[in-house]
Coordinates of N, CA and C and ligand atoms in Angstrom, one line a residue:
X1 N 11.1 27.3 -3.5 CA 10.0 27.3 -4.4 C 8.8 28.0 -3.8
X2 N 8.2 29.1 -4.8 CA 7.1 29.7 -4.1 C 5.7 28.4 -3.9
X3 N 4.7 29.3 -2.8 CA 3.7 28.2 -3.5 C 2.6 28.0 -4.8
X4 N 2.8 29.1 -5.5 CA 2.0 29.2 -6.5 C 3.0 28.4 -7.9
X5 N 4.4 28.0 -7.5 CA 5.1 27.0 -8.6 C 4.4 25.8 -7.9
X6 N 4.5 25.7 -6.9 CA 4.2 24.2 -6.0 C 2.2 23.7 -6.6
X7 N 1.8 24.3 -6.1 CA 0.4 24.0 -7.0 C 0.4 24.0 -8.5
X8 N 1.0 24.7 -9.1 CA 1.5 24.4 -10.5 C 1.9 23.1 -11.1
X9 N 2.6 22.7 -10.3 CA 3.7 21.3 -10.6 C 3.1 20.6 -10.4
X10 N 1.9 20.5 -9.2 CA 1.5 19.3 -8.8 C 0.5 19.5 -9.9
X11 N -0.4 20.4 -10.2 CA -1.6 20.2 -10.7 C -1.2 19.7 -12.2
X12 N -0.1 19.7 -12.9 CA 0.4 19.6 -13.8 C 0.6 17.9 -13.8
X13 N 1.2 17.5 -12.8 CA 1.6 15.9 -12.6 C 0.4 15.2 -12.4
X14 N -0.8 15.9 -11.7 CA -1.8 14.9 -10.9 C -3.1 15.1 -11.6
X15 N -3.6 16.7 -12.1 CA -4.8 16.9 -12.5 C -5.5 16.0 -13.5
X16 N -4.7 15.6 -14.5 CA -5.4 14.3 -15.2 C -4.8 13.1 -15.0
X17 N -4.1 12.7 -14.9 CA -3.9 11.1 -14.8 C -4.9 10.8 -13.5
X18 N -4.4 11.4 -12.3 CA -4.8 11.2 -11.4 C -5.8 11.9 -10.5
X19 N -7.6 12.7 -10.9 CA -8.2 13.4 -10.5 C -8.7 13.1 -8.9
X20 N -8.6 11.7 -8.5 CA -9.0 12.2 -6.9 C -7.4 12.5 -6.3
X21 N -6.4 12.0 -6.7 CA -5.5 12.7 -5.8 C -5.0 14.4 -5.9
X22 N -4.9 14.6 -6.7 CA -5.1 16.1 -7.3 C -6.6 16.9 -6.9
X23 N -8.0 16.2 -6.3 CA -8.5 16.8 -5.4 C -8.5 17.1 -3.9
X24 N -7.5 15.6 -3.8 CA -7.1 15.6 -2.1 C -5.7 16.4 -1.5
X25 N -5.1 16.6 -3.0 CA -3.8 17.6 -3.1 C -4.5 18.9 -2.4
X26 N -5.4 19.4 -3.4 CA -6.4 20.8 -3.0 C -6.8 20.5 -1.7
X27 N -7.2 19.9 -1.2 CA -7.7 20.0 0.2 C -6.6 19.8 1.1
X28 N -5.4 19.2 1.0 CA -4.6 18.9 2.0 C -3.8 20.6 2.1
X29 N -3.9 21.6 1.1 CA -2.6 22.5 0.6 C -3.9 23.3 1.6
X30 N -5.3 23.4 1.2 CA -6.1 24.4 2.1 C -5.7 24.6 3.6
X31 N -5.9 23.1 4.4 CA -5.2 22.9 5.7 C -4.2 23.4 5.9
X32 N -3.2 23.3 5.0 CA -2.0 23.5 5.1 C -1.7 25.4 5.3
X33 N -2.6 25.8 4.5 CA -3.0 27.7 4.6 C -3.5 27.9 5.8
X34 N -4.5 27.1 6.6 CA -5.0 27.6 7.4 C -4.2 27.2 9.1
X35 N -3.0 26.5 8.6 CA -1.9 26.7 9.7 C -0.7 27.8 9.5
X36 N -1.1 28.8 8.6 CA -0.4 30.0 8.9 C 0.3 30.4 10.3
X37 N -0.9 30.5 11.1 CA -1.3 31.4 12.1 C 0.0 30.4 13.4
X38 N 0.4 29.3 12.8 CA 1.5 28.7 14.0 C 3.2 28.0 13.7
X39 N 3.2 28.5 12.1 CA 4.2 27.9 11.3 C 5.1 29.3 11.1
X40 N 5.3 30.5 11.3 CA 5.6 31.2 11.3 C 6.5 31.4 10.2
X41 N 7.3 31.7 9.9 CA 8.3 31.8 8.7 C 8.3 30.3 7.8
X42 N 7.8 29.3 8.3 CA 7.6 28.1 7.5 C 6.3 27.6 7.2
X43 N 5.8 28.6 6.8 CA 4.3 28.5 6.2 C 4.2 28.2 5.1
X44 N 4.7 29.2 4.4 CA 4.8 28.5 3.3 C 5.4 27.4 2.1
X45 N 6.3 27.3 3.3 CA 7.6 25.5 3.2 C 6.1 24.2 3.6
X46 N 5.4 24.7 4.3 CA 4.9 23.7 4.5 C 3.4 23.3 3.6
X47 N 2.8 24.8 2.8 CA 1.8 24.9 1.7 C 3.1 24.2 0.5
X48 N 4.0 24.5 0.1 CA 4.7 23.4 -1.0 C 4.2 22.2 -0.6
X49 N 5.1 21.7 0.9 CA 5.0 20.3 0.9 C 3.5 19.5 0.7
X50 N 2.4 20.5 1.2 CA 1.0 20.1 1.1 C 0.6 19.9 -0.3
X51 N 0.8 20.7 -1.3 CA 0.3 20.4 -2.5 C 1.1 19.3 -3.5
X52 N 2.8 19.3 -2.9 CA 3.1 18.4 -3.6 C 3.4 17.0 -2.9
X53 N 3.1 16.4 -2.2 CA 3.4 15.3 -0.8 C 3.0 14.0 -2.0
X54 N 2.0 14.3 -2.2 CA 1.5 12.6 -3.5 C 2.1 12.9 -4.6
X55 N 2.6 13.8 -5.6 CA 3.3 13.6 -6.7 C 3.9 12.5 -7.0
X56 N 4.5 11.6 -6.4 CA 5.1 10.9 -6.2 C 4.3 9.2 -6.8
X57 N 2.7 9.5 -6.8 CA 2.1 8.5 -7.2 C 1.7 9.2 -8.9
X58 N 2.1 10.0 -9.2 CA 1.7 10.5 -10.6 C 2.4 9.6 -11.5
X59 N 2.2 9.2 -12.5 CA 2.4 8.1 -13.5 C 4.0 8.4 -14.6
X60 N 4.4 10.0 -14.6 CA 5.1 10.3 -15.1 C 6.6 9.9 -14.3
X61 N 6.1 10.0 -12.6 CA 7.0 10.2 -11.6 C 7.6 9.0 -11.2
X62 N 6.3 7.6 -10.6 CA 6.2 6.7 -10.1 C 7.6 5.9 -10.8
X63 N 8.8 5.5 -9.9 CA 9.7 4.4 -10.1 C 9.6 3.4 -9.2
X64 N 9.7 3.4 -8.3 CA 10.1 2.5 -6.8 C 8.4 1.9 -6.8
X65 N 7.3 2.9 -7.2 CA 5.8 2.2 -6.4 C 5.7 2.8 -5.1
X66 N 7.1 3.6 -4.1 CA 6.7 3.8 -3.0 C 6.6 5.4 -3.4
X67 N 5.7 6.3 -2.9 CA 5.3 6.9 -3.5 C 6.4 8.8 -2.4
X68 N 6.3 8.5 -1.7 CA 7.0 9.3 -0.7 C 8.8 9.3 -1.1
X69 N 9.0 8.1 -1.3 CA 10.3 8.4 -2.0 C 10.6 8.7 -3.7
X70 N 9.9 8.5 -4.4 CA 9.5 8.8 -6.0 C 9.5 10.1 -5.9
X71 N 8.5 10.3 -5.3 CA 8.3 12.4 -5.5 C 9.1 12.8 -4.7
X72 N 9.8 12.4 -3.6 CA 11.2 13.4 -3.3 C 12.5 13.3 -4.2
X73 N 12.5 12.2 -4.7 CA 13.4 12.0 -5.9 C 13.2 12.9 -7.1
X74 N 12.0 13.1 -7.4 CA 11.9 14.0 -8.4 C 12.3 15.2 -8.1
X75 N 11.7 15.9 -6.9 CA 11.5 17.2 -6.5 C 13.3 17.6 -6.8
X76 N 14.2 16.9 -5.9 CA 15.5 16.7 -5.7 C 16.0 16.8 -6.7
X77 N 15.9 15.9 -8.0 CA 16.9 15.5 -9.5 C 16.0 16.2 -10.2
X78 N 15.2 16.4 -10.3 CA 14.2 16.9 -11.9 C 14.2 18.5 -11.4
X79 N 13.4 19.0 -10.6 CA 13.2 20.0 -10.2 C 14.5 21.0 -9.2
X80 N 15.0 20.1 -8.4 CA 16.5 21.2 -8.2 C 15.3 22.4 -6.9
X81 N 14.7 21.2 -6.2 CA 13.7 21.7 -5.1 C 14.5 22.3 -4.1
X82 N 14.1 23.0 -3.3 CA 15.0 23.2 -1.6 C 15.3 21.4 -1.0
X83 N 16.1 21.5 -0.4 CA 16.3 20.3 0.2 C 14.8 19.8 1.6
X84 N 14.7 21.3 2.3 CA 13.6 21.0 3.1 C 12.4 20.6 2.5
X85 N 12.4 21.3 1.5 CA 11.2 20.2 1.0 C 11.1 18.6 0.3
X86 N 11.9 18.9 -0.4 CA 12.0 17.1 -0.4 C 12.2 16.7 0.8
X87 N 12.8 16.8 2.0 CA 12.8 16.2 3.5 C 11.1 16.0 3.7
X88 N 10.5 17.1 3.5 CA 9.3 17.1 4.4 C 8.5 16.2 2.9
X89 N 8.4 16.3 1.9 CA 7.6 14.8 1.2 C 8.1 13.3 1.3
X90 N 9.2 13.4 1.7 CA 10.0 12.1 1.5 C 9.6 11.7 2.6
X91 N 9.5 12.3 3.8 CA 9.0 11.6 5.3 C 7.5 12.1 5.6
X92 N 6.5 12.9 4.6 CA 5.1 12.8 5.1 C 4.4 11.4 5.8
X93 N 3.7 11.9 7.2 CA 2.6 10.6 6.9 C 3.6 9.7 7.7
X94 N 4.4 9.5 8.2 CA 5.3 8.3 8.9 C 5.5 7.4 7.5
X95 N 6.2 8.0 6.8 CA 6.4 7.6 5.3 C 7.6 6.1 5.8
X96 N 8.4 6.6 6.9 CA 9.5 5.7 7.1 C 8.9 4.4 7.5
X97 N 7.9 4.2 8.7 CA 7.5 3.2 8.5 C 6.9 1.9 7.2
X98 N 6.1 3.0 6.1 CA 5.8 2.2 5.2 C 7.3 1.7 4.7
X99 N 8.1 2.4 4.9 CA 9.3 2.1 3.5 C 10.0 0.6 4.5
X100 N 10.4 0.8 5.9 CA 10.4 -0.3 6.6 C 9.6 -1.7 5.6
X101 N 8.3 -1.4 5.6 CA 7.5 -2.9 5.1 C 8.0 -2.9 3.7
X102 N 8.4 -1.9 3.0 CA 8.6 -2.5 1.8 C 10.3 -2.5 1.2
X103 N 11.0 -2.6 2.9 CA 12.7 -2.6 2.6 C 13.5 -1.5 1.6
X104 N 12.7 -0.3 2.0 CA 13.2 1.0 1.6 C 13.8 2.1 2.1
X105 N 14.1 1.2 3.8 CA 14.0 2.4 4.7 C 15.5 3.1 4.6
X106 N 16.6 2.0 3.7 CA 17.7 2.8 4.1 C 18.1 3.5 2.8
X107 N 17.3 3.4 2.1 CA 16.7 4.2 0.6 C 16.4 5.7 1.3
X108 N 15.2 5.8 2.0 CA 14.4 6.8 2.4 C 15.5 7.6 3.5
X109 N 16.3 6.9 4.7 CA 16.8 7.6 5.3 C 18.0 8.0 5.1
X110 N 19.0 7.3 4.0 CA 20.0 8.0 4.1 C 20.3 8.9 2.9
X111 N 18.6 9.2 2.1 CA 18.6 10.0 1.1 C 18.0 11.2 1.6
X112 N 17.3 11.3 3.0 CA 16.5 12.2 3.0 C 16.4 12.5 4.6
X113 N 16.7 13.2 4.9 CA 16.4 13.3 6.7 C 15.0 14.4 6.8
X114 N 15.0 13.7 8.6 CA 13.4 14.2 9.0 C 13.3 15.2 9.1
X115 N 12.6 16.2 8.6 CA 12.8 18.2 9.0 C 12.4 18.3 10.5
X116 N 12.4 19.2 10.9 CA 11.4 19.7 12.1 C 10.4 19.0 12.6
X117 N 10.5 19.0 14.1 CA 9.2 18.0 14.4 C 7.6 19.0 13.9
X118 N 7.8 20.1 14.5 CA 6.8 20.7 14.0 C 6.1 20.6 12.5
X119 N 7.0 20.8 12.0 CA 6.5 20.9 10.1 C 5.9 19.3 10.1
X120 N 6.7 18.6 10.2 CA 6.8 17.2 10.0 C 5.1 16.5 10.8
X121 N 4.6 17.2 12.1 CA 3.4 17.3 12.3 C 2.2 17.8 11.4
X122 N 2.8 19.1 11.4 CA 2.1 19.9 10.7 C 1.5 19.2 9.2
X123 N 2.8 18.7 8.7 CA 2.0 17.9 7.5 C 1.1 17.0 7.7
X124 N 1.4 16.0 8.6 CA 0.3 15.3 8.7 C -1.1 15.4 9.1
X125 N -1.3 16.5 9.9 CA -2.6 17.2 10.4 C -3.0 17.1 9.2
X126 N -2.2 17.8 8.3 CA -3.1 18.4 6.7 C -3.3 17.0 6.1
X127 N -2.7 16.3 5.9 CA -2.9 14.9 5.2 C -4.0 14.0 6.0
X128 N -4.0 13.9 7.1 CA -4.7 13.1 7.8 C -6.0 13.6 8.3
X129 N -6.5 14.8 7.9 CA -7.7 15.3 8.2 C -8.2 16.2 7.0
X130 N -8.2 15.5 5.5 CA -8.3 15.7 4.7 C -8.6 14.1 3.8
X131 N -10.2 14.0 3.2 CA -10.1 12.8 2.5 C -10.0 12.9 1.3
X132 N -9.9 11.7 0.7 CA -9.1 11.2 -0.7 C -9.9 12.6 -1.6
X133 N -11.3 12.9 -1.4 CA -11.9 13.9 -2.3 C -11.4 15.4 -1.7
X134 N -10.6 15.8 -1.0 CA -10.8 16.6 -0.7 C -11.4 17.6 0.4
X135 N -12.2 17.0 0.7 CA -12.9 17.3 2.2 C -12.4 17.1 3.5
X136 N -12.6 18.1 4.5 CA -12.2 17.6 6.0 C -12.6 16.3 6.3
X137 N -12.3 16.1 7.6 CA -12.3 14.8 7.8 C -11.6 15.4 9.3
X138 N -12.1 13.7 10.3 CA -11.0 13.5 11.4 C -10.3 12.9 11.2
X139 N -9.2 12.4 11.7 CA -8.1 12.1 11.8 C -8.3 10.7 11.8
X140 N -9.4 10.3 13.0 CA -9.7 8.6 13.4 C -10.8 8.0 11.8
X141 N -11.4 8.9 11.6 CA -11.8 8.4 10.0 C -11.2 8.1 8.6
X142 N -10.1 9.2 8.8 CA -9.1 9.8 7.6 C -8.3 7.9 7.7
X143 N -7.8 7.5 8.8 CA -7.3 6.2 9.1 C -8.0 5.0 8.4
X144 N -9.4 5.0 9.3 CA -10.1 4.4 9.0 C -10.7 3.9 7.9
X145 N -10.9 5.1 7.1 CA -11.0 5.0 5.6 C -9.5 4.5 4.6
X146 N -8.5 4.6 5.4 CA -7.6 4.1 4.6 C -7.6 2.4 4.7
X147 N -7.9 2.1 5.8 CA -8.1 0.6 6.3 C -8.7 -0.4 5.4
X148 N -9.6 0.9 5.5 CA -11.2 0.0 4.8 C -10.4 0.0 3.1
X149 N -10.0 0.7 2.3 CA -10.3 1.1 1.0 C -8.4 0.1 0.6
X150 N -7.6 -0.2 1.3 CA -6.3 -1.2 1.1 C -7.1 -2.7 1.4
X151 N -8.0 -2.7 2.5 CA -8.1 -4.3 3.3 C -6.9 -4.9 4.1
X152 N -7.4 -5.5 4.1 CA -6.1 -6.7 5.1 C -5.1 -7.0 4.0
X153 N -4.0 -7.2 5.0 CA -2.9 -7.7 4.3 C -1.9 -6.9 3.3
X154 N -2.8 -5.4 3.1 CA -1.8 -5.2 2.2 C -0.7 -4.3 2.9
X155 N 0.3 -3.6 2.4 CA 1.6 -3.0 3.0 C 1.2 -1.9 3.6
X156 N 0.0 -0.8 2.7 CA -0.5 0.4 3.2 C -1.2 0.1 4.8
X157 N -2.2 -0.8 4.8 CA -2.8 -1.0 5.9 C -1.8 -1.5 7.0
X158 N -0.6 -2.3 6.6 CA 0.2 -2.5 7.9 C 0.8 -1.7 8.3
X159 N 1.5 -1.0 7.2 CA 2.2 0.4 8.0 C 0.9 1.5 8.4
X160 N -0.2 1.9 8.1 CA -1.0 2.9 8.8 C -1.3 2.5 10.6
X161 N -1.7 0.9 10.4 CA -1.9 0.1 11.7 C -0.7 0.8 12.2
X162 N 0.5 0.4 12.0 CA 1.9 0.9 12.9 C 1.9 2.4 13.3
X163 N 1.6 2.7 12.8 CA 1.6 4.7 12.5 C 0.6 5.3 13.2
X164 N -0.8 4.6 12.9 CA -1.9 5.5 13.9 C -1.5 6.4 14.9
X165 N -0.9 5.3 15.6 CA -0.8 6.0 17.1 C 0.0 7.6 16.8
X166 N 1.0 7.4 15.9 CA 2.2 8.5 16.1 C 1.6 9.5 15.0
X167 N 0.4 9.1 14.2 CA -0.2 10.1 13.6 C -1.3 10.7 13.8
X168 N -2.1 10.0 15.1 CA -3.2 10.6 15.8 C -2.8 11.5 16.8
X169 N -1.5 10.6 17.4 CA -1.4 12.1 17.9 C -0.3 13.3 17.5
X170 N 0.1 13.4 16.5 CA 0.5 14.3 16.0 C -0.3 15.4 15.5
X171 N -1.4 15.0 15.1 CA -2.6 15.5 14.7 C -3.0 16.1 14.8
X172 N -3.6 15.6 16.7 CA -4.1 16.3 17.6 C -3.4 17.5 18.3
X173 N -2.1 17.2 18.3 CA -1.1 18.6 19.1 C -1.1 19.7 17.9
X174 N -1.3 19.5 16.6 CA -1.2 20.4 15.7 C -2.8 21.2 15.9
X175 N -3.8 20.4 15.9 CA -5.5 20.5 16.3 C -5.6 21.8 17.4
X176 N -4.5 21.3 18.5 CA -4.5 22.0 20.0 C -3.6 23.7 19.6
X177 N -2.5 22.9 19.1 CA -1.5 24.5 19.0 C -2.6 25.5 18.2
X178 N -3.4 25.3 17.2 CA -4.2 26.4 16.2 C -5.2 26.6 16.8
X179 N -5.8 25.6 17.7 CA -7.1 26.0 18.8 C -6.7 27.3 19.7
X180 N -5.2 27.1 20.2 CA -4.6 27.6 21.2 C -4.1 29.5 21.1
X181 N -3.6 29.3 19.6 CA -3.5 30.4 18.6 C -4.8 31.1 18.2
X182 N -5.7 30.7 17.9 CA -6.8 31.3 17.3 C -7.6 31.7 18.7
X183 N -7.4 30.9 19.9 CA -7.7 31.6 21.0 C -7.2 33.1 21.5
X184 N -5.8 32.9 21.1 CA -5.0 34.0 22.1 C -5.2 35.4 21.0
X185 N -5.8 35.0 19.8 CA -6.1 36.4 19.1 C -7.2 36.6 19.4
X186 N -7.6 36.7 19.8 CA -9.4 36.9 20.4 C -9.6 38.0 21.2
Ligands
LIG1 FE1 0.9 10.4 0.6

């Protein structure tokens, strides 16, 4: 799928039912352009996965509730997507741990394997340093704000608790490799 279908599709599933995720879509796919410079031939595998990663919460899509496996389901059966990209939405985000809390994990893994560690970073940089509106963000806020806006107790907040660690620093090595690149062209 090019990316100009991939923003299509999503803006199509998310722009009205759902206007802040469909603005945080836009801002996660921006991130996701401006790691060109370290994704090399999967640059643009990884602008798909960025614009379409939440589809999965769009109202036409949503079956399961869990939203990482819904929209790889779709991409997969409706759309006849690459397989790597359904891999890389079905597992955004340490998606396996949420599916753990909500007894989906052997749903999620034996429908969908992990791509590349790289990519599989890479998404999350873009997801996790990008808020619900669309705006940058850090990584330790991007969290934070998810904490605060679920509360206690619920499934998202216990799986993010579990994940921090493996998404902060995933983050950060993605933060370092484009620091490191944007250096060496200089
Ligand atoms: Fe998501």
């Amino acid at each position: 799928m090019d990316v100009s279908k991939a923003r299509e599709l999503a803006r199509r599933l998310l722009e009205e039912p759902l206007p802040r995720r469909w603005a945080h879509s836009q801002g996660v796919a921006a991130r996701a352009e401006s790691l060109a410079p370290i994704l090399g031939d999967d640059a643009g595998l990884v602008q798909c996965a960025a614009w379409l990663h939440d589809i999965g919460y769009a109202p036409q899509i949503a079956d399961t509730g869990f939203h990482p496996l819904d929209g790889a389901r779709y991409l997969r059966d409706t759309i006849h997507a690459d397989r790597r990209l359904c891999d890389l939405v079905a597992h955004h985000s340490c998606a396996l741990i949420e599916a753990e809390e909500r007894s989906l994990q052997r749903e999620l893994a034996s429908e969908f394997a992990v791509e590349d560690e790289a990519l599989v970073q890479a998404l999350i940089y873009c997801d996790m340093t990008t808020t619900p509106h669309g705006e940058q963000t850090t990584t330790e806020e991007r969290i934070k704000e998810i904490l605060s806006r679920y509360g206690p107790d619920h499934v998202v907040t216990r799986s993010i608790t579990r994940a921090a660690p493996t998404l902060t620093s995933a983050s950060h090595a993605v933060a370092a490799r484009l620091a490191h690149a944007r250096a060496a062209k200089r």
